[in-house]
Short mmCIF file of C-alpha atoms in Angstrom, two decimals:
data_model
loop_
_atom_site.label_atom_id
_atom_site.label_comp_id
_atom_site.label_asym_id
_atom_site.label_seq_id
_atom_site.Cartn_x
_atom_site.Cartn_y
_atom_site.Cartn_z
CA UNK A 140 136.85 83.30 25.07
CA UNK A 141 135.31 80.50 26.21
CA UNK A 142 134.36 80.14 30.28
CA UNK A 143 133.18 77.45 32.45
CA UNK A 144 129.94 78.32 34.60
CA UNK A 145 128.57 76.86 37.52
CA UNK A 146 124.46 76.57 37.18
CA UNK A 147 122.33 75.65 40.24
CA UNK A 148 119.55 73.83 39.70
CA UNK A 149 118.54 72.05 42.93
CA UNK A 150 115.00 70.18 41.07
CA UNK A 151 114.13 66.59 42.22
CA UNK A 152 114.12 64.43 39.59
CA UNK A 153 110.87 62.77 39.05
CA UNK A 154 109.19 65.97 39.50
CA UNK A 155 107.22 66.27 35.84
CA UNK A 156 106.03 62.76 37.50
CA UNK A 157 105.14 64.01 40.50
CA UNK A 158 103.28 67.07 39.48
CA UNK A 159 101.33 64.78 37.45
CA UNK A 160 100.58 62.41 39.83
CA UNK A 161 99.30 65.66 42.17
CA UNK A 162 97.14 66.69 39.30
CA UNK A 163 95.53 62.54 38.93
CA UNK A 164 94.91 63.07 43.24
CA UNK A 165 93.42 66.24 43.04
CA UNK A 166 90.90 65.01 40.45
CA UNK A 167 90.67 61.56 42.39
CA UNK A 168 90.05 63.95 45.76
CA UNK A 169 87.40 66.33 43.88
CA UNK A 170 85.75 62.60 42.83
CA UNK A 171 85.82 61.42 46.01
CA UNK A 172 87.28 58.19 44.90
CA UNK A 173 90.09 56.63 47.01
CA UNK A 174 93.04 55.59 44.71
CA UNK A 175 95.45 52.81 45.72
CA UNK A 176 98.97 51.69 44.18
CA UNK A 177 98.84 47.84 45.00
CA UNK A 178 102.77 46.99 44.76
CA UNK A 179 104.19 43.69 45.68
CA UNK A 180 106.65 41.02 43.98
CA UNK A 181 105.33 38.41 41.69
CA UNK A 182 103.23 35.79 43.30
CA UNK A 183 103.16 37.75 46.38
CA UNK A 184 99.33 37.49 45.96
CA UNK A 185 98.38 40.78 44.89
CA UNK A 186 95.04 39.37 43.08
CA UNK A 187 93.99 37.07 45.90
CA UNK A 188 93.88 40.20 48.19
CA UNK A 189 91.94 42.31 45.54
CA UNK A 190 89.21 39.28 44.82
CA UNK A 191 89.00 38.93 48.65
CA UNK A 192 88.32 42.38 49.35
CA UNK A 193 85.99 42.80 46.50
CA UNK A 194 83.71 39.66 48.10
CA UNK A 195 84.12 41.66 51.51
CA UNK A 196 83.31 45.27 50.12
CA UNK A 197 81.36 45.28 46.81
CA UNK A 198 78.35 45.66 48.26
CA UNK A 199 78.87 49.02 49.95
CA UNK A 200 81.88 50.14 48.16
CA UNK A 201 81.85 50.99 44.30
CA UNK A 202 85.05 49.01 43.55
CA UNK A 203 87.36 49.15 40.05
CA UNK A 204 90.78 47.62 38.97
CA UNK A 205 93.54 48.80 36.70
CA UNK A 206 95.61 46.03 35.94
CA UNK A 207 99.07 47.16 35.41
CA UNK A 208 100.99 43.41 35.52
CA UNK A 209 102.56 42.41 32.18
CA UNK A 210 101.41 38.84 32.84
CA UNK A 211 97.84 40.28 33.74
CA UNK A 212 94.54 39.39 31.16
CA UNK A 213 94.69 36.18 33.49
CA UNK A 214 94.16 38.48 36.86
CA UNK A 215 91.66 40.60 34.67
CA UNK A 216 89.44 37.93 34.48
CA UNK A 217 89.62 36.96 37.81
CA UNK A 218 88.54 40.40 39.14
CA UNK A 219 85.65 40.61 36.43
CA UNK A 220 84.40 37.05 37.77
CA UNK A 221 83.99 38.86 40.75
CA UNK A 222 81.36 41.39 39.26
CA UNK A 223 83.58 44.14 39.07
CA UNK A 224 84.87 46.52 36.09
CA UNK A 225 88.97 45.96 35.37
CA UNK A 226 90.91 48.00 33.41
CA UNK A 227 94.07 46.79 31.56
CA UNK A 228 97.04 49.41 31.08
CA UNK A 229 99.43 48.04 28.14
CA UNK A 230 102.93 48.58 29.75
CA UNK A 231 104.46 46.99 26.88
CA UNK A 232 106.94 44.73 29.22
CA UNK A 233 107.59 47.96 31.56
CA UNK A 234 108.95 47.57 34.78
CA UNK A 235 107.36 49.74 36.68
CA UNK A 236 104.10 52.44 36.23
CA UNK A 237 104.15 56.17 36.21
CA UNK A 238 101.39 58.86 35.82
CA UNK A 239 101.65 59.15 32.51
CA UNK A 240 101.33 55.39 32.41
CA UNK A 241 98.46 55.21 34.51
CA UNK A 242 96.09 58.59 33.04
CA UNK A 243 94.79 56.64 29.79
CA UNK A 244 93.41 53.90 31.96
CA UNK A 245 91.60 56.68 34.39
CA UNK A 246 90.26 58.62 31.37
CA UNK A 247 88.25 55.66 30.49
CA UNK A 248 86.54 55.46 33.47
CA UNK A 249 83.95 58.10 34.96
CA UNK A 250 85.74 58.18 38.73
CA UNK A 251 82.34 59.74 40.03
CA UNK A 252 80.98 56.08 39.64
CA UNK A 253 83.91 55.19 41.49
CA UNK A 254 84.62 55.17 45.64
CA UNK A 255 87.32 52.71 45.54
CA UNK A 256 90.26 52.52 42.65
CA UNK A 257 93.24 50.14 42.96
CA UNK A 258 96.28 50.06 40.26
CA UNK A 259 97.64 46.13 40.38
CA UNK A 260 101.56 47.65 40.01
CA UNK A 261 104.29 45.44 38.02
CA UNK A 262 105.24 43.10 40.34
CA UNK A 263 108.67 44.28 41.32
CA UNK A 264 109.99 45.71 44.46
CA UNK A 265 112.77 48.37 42.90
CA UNK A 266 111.29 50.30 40.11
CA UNK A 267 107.62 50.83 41.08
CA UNK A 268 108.60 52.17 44.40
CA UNK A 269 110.14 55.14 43.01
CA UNK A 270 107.15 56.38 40.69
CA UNK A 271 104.30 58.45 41.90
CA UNK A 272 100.79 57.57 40.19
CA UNK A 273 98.65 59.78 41.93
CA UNK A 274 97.89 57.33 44.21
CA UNK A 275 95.70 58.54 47.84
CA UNK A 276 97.68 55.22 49.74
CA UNK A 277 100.83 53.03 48.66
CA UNK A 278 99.73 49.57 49.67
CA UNK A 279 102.37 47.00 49.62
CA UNK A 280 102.12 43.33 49.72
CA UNK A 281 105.18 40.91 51.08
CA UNK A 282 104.37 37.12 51.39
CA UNK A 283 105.99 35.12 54.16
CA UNK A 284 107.96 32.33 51.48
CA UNK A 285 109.46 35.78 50.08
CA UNK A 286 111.56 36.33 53.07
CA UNK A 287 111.86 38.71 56.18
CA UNK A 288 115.60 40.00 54.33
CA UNK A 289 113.12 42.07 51.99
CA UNK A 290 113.51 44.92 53.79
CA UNK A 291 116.96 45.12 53.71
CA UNK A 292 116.90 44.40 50.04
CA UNK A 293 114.57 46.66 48.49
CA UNK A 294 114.22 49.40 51.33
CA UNK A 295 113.13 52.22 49.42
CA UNK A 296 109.53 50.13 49.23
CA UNK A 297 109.42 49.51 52.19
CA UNK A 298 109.92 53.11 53.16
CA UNK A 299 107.55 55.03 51.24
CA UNK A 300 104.59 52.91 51.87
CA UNK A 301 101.57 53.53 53.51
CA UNK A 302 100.48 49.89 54.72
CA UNK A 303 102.72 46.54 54.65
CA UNK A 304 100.64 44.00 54.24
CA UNK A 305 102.00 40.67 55.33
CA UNK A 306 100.46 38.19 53.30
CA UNK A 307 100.49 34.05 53.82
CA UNK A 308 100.80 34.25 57.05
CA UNK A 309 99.94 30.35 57.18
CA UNK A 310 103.39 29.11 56.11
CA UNK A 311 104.81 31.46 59.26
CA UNK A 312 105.30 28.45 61.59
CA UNK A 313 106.63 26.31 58.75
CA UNK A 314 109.23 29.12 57.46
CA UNK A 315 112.17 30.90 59.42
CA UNK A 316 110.64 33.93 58.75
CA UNK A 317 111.59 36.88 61.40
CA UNK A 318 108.19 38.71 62.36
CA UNK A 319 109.72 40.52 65.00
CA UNK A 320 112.86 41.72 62.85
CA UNK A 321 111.03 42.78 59.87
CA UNK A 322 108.85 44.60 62.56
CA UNK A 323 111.82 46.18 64.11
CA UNK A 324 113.41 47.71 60.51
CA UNK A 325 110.42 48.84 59.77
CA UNK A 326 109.68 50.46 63.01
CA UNK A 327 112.98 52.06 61.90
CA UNK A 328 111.95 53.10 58.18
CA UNK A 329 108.88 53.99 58.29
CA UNK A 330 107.02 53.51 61.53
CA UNK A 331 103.97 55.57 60.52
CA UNK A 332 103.21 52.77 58.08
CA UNK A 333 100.09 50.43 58.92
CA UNK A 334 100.82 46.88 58.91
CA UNK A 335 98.20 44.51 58.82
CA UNK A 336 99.44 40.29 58.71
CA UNK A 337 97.18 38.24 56.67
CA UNK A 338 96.24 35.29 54.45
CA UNK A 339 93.83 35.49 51.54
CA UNK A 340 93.45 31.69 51.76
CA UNK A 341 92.43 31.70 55.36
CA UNK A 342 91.11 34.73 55.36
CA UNK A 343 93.28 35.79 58.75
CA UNK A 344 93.38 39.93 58.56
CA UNK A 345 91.73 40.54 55.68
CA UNK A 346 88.72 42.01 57.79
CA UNK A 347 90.40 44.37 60.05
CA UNK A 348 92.59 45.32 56.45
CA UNK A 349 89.10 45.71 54.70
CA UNK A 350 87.83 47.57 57.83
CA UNK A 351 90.66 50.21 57.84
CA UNK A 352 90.09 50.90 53.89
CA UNK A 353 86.31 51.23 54.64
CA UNK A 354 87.39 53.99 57.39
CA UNK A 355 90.09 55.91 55.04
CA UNK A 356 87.68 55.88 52.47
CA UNK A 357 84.92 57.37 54.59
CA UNK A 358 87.67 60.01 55.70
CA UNK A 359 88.79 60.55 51.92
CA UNK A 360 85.05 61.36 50.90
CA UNK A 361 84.53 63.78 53.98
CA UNK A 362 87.62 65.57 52.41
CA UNK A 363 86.40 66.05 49.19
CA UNK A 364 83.08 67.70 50.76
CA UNK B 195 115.29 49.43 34.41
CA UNK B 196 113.84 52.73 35.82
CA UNK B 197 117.35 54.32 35.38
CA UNK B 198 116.43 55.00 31.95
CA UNK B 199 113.02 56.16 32.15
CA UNK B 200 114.72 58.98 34.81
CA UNK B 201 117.50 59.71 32.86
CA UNK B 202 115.44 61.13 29.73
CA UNK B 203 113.85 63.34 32.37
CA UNK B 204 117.43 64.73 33.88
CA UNK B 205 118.67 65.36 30.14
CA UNK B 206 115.27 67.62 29.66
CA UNK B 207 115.69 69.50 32.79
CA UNK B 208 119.58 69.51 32.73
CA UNK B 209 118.65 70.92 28.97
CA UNK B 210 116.66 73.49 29.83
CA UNK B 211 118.79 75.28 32.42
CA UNK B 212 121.70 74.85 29.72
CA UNK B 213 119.89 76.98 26.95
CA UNK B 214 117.98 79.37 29.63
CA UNK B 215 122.15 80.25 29.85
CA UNK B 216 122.88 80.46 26.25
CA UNK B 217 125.65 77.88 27.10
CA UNK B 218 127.61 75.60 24.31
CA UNK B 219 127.78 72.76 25.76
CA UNK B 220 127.01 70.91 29.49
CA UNK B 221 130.31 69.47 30.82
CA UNK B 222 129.16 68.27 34.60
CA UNK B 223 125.90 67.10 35.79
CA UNK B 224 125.77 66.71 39.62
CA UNK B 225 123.30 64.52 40.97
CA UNK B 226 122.44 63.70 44.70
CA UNK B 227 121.03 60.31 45.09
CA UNK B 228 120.34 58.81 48.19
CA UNK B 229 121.61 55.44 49.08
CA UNK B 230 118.08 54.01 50.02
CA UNK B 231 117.48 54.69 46.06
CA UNK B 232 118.17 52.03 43.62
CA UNK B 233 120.03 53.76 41.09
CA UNK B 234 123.29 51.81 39.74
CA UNK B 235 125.73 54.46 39.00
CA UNK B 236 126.60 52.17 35.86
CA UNK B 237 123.15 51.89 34.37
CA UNK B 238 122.97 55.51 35.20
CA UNK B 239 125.83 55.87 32.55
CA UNK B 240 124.78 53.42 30.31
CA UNK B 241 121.06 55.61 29.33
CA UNK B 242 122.81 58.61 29.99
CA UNK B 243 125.11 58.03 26.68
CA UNK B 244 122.70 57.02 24.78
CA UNK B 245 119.81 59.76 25.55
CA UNK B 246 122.27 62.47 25.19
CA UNK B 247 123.49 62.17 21.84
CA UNK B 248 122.55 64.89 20.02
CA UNK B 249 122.09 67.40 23.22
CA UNK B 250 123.80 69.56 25.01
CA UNK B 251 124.64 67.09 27.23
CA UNK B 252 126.37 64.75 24.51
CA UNK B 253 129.89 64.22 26.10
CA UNK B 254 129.33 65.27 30.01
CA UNK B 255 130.14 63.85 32.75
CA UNK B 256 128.09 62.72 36.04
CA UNK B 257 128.95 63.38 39.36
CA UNK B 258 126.53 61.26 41.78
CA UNK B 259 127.03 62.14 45.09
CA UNK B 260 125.77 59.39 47.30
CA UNK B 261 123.89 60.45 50.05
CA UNK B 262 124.36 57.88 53.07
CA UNK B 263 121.54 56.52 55.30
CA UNK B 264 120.97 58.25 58.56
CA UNK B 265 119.09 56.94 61.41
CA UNK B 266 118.32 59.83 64.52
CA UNK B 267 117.62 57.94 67.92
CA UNK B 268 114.93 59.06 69.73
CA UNK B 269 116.51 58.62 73.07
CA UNK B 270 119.67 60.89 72.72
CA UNK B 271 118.89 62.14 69.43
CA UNK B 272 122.30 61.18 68.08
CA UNK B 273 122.36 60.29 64.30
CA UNK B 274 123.70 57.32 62.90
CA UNK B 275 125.40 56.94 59.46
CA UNK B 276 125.88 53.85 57.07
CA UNK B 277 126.16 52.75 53.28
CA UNK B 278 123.67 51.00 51.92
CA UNK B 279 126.00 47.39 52.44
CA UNK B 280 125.86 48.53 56.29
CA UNK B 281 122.30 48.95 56.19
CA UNK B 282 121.79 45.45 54.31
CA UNK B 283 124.30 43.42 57.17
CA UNK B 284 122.93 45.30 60.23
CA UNK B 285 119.09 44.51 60.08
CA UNK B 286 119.66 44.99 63.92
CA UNK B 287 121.25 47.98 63.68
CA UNK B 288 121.44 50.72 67.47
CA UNK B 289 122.51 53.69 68.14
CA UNK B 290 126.38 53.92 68.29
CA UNK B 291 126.51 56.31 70.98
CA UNK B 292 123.89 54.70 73.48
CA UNK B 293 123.12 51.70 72.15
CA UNK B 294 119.28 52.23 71.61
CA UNK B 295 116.96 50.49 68.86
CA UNK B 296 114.68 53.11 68.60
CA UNK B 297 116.11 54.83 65.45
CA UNK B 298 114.23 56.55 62.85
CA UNK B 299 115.23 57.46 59.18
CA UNK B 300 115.66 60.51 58.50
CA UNK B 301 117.78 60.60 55.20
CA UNK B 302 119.01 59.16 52.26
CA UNK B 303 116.17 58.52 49.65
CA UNK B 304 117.13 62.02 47.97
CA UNK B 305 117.10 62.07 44.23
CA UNK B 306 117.79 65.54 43.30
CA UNK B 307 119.74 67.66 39.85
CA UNK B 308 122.25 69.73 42.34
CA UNK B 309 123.48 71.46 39.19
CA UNK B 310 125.45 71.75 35.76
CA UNK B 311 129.05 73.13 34.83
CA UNK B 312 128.66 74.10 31.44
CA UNK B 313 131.08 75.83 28.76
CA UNK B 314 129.70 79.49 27.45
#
């Protein structure tokens, strides 16, 4: 006779994800190279923040970019005007990147030569935010025309990050943007997070951001012995 | 979107634990997903149908128990409850019982396979 069984199985979901992802950051630690997951929305200014970190850091750090945005070859080009090696990941019109996603691109690329590695996510604030890609830091970008409600829109982003970077911070005085509330949720949501306010076209914050990577890098390579 | 690239993943594992059991067929999949998650109980359902044909799975139903947001206060270390609307409307959310702003999160972005009623 048939009979009706209970099974507990109590597994996160994404775990195959995550256990790849630890495997990509233990090879990433044994390399010494510092991995970020550069997330943000479209037009946020995700490649204005890489190109003006590469002119601040190329000459002491060994920089590299995997392009993940569908819309990318354009932000390729920009990066490789800037002297330094992109890589593009076909995502086929994905929405988001995973590990498995993201390992072809880092198997064409000796991460020894590498101190600094950054993944240009999909721009999208839902589905990237849930994917582990090995990444050392989640950096996320928000731009000031975007909207201090973010936060209470797409939360889970907000939460998991490492660093908010506030980006355009020269249309604040012109926009009804809430500092001080977006400040105060995510004092709520994740007040370990660093938050640096910036604009790539004055260049407000980008060295004190650039400063801080320069330190976690240092502090990644002193890990890896 | 990313509904569907987890859902392939839950039919593997859900799978798995099905056969390890010898079992015919998987009527009940329990899920825990925390509110903070974006995961539409309707997309959910949508990939689930179509990844399971052909399965074990083929024909079960989902239970997704939504796990609320919860906010502890640091300065009476009561914890505060609310949906994810609640959370959207209240970006200035306190503490209910003393009225406090300092909360911190300390649930609701589970995503978790609870378990699986199956028929043997």
């Amino acid at each position: 006779m048939d009979s009706v069984q209970l099974i507990k199985i109590k597994e996160e979901i994404l775990s195959d994800n995550t256990e790849l992802g630890n495997e990509i950051r233990g090879r990433m630690r044994a390399s010494g190279t510092f991995f970020i997951n550069l997330m943000a929305s479209p037009g946020a200014g995700k490649t204005s923040l890489l190109v003006q970190t590469i002119r601040r850091m190329k000459v002491d750090v060994r920089m590299g970019v995997i392009e993940g945005d569908i819309e990318s070859m354009v932000d390729s080009q920009k990066i490789q005007d800037e002297g330094v090696r992109a890589v593009q990941i076909e995502t086929g019109g994905a929405c988001h990147l995973d590990a498995a996603m993201v390992q072809p691109a880092l198997a064409t690329l000796n991460l020894a030569d590498y101190d600094l590695l950054v993944v240009e996510n999909i721009g999208n604030l839902v589905c990237p935010a849930e994917f582990d890609i090995g990444e050392t830091k989640k950096v996320m970008l928000l731009s000031i025309p975007e909207g201090h409600d973010k936060i209470l829109k797409y939360p889970l982003m907000f939460t998991v990050c490492d660093v908010l970077i506030i980006n355009k911070m020269d249309y604040l005085d012109s926009s009804d943007f809430d500092l001080q509330q977006l400040k105060a949720t995510m004092a709520k949501l994740n007040p370990k997070a660093r938050i640096f306010e910036m604009s790539c076209k004055t260049g407000q914050g980008v060295d004190a951001w650039c400063a801080w990577l320069k330190e976690e890098i240092a502090a990644w390579k002193q890990q890896a012995g | 979107m990313h509904e569907l690239a987890v859902m392939a993943g839950i039919i593997d594992v859900v799978s798995q634990y099905a056969k390890a059991q010898n079992a015919k067929k998987i009527l009940d999949i329990r899920l825990t997903v925390g509110a903070l998650r974006d995961f539409q109980e309707v997309w959910v359902r949508h990939y689930f149908e179509k990844f399971s044909r052909g399965t074990l799975a083929e024909g079960a139903t989902i239970t997704m128990a939504i796990q609320p947001i919860r906010f502890r206060c640091k300065a009476c270390e009561h914890s505060t409850e609310m949906g994810r609307e609640a959370f959207i409307n209240t970006p200035t959310a306190t503490c209910e019982q003393c009225g406090s702003a300092e909360l911190v999160l300390c649930s609701g972005s589970q995503l978790m396979i609870d378990g699986i009623e199956v028929q043997l």
